[in-house]
PDB file of C-alpha atoms in Angstrom:
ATOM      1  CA  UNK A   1      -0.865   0.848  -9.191  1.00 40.00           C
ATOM      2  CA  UNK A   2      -0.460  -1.983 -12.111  1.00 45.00           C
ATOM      3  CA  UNK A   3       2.865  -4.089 -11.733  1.00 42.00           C
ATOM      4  CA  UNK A   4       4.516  -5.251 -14.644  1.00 44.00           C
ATOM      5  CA  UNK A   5       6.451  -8.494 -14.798  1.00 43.00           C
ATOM      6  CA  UNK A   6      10.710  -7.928 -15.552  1.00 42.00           C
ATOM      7  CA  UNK A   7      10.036 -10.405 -18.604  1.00 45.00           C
ATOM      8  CA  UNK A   8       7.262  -7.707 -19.876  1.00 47.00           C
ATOM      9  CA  UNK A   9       9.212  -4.467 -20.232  1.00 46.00           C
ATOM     10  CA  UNK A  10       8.878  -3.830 -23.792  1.00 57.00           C
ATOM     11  CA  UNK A  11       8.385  -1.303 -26.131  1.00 64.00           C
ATOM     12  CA  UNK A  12       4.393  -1.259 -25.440  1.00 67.00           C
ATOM     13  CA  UNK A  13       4.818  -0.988 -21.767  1.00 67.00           C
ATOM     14  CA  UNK A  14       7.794   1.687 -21.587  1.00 68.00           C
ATOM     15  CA  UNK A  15       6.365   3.867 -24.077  1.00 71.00           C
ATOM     16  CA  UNK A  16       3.018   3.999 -21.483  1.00 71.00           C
ATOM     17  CA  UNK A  17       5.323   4.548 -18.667  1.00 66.00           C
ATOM     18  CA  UNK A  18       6.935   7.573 -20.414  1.00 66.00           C
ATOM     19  CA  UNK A  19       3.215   8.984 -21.667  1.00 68.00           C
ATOM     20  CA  UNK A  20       2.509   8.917 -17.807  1.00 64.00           C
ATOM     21  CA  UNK A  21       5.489   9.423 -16.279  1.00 61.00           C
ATOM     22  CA  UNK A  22       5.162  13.025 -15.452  1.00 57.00           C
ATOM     23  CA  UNK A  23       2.388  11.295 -12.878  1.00 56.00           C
ATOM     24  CA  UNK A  24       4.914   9.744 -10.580  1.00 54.00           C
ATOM     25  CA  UNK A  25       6.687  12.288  -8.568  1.00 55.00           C
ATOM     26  CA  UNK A  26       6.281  13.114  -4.989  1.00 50.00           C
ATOM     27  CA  UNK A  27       5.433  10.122  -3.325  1.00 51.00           C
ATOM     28  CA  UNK A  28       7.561  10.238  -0.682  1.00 55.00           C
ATOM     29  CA  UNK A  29       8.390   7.136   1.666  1.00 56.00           C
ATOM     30  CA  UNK A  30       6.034   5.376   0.036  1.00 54.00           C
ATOM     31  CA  UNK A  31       8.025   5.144  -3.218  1.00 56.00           C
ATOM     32  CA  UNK A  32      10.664   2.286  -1.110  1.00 59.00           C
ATOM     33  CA  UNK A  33       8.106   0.096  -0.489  1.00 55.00           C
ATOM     34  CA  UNK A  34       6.097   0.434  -3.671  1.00 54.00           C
ATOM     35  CA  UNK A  35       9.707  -0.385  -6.140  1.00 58.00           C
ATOM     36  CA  UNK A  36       9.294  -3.778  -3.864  1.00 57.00           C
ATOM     37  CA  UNK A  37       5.839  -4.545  -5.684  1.00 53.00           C
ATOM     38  CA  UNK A  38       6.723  -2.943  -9.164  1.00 54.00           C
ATOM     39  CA  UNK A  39       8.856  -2.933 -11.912  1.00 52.00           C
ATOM     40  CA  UNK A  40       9.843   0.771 -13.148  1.00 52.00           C
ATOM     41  CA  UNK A  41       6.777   0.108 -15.824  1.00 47.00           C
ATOM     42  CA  UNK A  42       4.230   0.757 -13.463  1.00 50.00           C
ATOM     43  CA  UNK A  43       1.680   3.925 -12.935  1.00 49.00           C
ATOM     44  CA  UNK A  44       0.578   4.714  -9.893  1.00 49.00           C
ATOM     45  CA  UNK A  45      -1.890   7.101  -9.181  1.00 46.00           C
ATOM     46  CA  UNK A  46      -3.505   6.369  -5.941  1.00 45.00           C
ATOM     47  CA  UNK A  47      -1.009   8.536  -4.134  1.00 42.00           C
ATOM     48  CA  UNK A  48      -1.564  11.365  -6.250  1.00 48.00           C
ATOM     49  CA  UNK A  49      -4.331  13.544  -7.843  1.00 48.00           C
ATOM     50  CA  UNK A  50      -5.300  12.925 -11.046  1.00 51.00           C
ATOM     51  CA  UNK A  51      -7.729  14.363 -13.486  1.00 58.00           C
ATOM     52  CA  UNK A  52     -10.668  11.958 -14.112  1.00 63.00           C
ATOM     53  CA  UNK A  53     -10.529  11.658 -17.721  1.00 69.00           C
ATOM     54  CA  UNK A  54      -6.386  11.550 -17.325  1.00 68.00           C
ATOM     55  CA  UNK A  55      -7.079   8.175 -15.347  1.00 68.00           C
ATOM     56  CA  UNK A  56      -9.723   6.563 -17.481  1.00 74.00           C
ATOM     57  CA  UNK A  57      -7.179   7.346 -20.796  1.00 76.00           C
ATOM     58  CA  UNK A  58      -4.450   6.126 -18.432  1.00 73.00           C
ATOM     59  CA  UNK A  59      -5.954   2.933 -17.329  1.00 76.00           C
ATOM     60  CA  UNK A  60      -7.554   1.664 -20.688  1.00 81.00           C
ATOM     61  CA  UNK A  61      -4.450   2.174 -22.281  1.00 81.00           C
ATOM     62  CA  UNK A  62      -2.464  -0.703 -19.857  1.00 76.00           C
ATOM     63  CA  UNK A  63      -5.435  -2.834 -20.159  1.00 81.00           C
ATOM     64  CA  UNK A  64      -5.558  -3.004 -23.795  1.00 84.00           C
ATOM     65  CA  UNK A  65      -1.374  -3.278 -23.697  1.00 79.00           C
ATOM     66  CA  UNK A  66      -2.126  -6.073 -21.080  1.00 75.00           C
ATOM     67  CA  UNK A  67      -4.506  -7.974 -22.476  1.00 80.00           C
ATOM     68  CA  UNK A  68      -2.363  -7.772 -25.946  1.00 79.00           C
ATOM     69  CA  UNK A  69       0.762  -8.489 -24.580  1.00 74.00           C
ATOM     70  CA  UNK A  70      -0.093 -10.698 -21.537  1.00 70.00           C
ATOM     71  CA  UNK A  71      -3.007 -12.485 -21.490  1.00 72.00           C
ATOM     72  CA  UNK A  72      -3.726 -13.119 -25.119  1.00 74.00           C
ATOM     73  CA  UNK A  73      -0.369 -14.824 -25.114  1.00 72.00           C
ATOM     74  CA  UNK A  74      -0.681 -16.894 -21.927  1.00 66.00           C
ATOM     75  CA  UNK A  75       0.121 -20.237 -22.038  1.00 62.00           C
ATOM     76  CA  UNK A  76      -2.447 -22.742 -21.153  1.00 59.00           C
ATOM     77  CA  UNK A  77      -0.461 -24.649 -19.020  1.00 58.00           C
ATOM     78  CA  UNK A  78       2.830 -22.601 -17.664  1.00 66.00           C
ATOM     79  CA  UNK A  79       3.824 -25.748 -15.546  1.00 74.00           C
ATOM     80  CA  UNK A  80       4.443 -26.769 -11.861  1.00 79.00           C
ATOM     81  CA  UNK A  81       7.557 -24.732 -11.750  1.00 81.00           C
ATOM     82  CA  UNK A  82       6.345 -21.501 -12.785  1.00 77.00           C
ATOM     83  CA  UNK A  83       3.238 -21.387 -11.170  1.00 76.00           C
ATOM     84  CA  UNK A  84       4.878 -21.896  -8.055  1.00 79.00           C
ATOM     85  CA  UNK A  85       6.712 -19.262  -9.141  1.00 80.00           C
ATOM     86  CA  UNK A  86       3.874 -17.089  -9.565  1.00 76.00           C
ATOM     87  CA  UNK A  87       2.211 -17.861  -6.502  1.00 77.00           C
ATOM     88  CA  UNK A  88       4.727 -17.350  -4.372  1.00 78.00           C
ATOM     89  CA  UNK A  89       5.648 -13.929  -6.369  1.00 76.00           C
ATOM     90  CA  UNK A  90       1.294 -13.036  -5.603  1.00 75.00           C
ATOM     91  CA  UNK A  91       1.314 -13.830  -1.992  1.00 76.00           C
ATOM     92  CA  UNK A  92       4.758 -11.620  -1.217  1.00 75.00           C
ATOM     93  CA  UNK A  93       2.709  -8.354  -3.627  1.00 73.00           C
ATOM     94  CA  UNK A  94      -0.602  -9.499  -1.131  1.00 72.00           C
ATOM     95  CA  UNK A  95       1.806  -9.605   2.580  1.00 73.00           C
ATOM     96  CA  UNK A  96       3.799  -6.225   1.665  1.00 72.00           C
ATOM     97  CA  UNK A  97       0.403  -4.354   0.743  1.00 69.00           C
ATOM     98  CA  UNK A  98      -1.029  -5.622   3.975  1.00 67.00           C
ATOM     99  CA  UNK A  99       2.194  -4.725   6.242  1.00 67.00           C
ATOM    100  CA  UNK A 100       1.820  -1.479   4.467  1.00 68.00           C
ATOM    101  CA  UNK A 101      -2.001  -0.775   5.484  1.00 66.00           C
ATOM    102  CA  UNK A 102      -2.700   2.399   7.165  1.00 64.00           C
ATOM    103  CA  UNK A 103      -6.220   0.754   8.008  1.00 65.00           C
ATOM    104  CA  UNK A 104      -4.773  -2.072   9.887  1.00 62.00           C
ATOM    105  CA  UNK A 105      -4.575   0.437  13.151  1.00 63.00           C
ATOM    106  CA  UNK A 106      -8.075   1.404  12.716  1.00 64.00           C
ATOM    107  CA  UNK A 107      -9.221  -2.025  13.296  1.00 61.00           C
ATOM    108  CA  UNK A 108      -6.559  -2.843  15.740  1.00 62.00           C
ATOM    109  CA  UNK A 109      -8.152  -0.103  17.967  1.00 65.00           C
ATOM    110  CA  UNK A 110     -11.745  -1.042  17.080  1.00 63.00           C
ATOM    111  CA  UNK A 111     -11.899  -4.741  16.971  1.00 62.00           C
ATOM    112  CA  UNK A 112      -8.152  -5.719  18.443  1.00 61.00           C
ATOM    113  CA  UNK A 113      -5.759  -8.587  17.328  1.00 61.00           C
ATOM    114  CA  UNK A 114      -8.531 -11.063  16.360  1.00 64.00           C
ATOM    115  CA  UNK A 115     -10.009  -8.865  13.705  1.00 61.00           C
ATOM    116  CA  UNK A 116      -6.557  -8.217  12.168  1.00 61.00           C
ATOM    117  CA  UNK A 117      -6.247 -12.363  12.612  1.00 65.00           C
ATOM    118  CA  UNK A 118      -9.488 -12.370  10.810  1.00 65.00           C
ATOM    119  CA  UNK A 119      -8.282  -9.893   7.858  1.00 63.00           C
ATOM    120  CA  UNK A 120      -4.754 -12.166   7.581  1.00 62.00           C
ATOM    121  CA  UNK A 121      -6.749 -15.316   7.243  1.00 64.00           C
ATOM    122  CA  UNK A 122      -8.905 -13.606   4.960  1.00 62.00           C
ATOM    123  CA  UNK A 123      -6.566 -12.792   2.341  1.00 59.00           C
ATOM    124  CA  UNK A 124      -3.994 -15.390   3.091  1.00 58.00           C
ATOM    125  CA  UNK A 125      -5.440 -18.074   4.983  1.00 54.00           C
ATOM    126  CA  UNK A 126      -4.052 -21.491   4.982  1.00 46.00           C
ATOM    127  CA  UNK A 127      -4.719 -22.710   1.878  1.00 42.00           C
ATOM    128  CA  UNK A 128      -3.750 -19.394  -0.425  1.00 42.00           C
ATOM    129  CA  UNK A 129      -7.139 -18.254  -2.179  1.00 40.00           C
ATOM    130  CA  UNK A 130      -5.110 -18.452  -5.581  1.00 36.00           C
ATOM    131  CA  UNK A 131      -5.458 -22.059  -5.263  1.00 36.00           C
ATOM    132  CA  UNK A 132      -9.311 -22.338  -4.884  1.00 33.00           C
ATOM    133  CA  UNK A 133      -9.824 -22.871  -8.446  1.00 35.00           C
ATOM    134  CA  UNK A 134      -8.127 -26.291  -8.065  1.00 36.00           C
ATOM    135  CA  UNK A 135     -10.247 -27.142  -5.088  1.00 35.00           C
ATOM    136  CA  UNK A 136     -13.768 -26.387  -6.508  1.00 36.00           C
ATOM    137  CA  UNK A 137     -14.753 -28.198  -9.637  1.00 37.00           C
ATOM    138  CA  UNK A 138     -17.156 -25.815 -11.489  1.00 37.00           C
ATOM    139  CA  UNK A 139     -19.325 -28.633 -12.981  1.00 38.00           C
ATOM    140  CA  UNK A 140     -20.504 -32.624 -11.550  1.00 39.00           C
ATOM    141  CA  UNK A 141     -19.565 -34.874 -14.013  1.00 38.00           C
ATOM    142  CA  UNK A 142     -19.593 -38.021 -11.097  1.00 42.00           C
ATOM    143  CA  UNK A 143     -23.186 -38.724 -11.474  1.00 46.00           C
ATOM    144  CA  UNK A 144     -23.342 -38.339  -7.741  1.00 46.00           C
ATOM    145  CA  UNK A 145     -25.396 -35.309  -5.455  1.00 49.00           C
ATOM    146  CA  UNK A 146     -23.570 -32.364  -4.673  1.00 44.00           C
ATOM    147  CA  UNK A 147     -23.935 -32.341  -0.574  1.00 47.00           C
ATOM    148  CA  UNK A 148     -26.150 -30.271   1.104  1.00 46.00           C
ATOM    149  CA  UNK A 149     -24.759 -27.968   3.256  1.00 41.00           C
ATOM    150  CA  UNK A 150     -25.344 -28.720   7.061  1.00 45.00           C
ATOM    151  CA  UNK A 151     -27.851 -26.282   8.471  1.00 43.00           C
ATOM    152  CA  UNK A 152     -27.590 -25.660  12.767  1.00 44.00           C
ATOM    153  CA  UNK A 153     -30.497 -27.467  14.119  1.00 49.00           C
ATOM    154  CA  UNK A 154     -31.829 -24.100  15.654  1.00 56.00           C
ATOM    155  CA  UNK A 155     -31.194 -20.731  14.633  1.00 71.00           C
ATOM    156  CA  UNK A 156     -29.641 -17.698  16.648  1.00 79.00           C
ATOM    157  CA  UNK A 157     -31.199 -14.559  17.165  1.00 85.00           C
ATOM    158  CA  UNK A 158     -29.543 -11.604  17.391  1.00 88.00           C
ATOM    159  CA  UNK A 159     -29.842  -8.317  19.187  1.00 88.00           C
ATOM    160  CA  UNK A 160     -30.135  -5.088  17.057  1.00 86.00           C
ATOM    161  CA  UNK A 161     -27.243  -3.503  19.030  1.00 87.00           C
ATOM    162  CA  UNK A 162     -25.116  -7.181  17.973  1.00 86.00           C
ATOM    163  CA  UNK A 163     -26.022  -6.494  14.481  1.00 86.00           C
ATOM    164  CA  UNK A 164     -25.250  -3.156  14.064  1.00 84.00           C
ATOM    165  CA  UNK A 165     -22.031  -3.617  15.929  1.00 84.00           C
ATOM    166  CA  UNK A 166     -21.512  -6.851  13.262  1.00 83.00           C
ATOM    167  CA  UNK A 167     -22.018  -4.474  10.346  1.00 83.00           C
ATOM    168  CA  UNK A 168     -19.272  -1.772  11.849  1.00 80.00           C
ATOM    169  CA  UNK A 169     -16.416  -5.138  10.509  1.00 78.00           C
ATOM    170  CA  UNK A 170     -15.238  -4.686   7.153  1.00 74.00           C
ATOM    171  CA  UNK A 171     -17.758  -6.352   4.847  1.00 72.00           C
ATOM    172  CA  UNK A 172     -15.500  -9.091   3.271  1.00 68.00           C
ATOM    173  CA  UNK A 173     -15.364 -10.980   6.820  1.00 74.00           C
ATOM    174  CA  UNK A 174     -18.892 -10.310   8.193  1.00 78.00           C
ATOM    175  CA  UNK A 175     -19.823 -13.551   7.195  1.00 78.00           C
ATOM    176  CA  UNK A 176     -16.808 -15.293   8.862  1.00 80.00           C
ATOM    177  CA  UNK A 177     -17.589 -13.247  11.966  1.00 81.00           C
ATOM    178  CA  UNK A 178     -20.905 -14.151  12.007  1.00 84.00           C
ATOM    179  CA  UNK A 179     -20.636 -17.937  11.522  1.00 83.00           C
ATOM    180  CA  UNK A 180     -18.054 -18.070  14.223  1.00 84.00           C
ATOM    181  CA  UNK A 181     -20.232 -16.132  16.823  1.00 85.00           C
ATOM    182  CA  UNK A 182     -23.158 -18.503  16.088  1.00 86.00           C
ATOM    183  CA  UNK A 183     -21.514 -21.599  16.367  1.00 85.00           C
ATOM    184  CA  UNK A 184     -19.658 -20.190  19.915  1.00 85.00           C
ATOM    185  CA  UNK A 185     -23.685 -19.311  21.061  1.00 85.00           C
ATOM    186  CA  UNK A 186     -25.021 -22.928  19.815  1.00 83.00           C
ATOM    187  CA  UNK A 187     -22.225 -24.224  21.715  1.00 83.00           C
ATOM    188  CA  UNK A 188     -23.233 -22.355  24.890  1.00 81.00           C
ATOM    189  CA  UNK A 189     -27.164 -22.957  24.195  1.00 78.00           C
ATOM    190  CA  UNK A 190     -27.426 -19.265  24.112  1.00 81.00           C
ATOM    191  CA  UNK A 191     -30.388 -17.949  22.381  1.00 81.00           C
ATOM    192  CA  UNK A 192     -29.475 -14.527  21.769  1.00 86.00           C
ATOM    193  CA  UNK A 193     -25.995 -13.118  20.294  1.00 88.00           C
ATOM    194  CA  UNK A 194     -25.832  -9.812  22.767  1.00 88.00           C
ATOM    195  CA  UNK A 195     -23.450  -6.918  22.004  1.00 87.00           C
ATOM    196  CA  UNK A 196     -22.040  -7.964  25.322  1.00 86.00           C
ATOM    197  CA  UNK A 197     -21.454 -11.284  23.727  1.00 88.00           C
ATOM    198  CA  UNK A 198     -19.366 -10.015  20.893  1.00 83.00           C
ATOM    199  CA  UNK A 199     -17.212  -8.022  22.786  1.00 82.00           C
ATOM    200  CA  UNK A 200     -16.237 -11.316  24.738  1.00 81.00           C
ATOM    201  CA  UNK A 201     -15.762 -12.981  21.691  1.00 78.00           C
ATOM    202  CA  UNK A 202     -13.124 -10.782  20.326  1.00 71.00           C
ATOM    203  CA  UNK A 203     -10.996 -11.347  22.946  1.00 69.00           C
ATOM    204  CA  UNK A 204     -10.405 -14.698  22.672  1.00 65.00           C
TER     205      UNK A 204
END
């Protein structure tokens, strides 16, 4: 699904949505919530067989229009204003996808609320991962030492029934599982992160 900005419908971009238009039909309930997301300009094709070669035509065609009529033209400095604007717009696409996850019950009835917790903070979080590029400064111009990052004074072991349980959570918050287990077991002194250990985790 690509959305298209109301300030973008142009000739270019309803011409593709004609071409592929014939695409778009059956989709059901989903169709409400998608019209949330999207202008009329949009092709979706997730929800609905296509031929391989039809989506690879399909999809280099927007991303030539896009990178013609969008970001060639961006502005190097859209102001305070309007990328409020746009963040705010971003985050509201990012919640209604989420509230709109079929997946979301899977993990519900594998890892309960925390996981889900875990996913929100993930792609939310409290300071919105659109924002990052503000935060970290891609070069060191201070003079200064970039600081090192604080190791544990002793690492935790874990079981192989831990780990394989660890590797069952969606990859993208492993990590964030995995740093929060081993500073709960440094905490405790405990040695070894147990399956058993895990489980009790989770339902905190």
């Amino acid at each position: 699904m690509i959305p298209i900005t109301e300030t973008e419908t142009n000739s270019a971009l309803n011409s593709l949505h004609k071409k592929y238009a014939s695409e778009m039909k059956n989709l059901g309930c989903t169709q409400n919530w998608i019209k949330r997301i999207s202008s009329d300009n949009s092709l979706v094709c997730q929800y609905r067989p296509l031929e391989p070669d039809r989506i690879i035509n399909a999809l280099a065609d927007y991303l030539i229009t896009w990178r013609e009529k969008l970001y060639l033209p961006a502005e190097s400095n859209v102001g305070e204003k309007r990328e409020k604007m746009a963040v705010e717009n971003i985050l509201e696409y990012k919640k209604i996808l989420h509230e709109n996850d079929m997946g979301l019950d899977i993990y519900r009835k594998k890892f309960s609320k925390p996981m889900v917790k875990t996913i929100e903070e993930a792609a939310f979080g409290s300071e919105p991962s659109l924002r990052v590029h503000k935060n970290n400064k891609h070069t060191n111009n201070s003079g200064k030492k970039p600081e090192k990052t604080k190791k544990s004074e002793k690492e935790v072991e874990w079981t192989s029934e831990a780990e394989s349980y660890l590797q069952e959570a969606p990859k993208f918050v492993r990590s964030k599982i995995k740093t929060k287990a081993e500073e709960k077991a440094s905490q405790t002194e405990k040695e070894k992160i147990t399956l058993d250990f895990i489980k009790n985790l989770r339902k905190q």
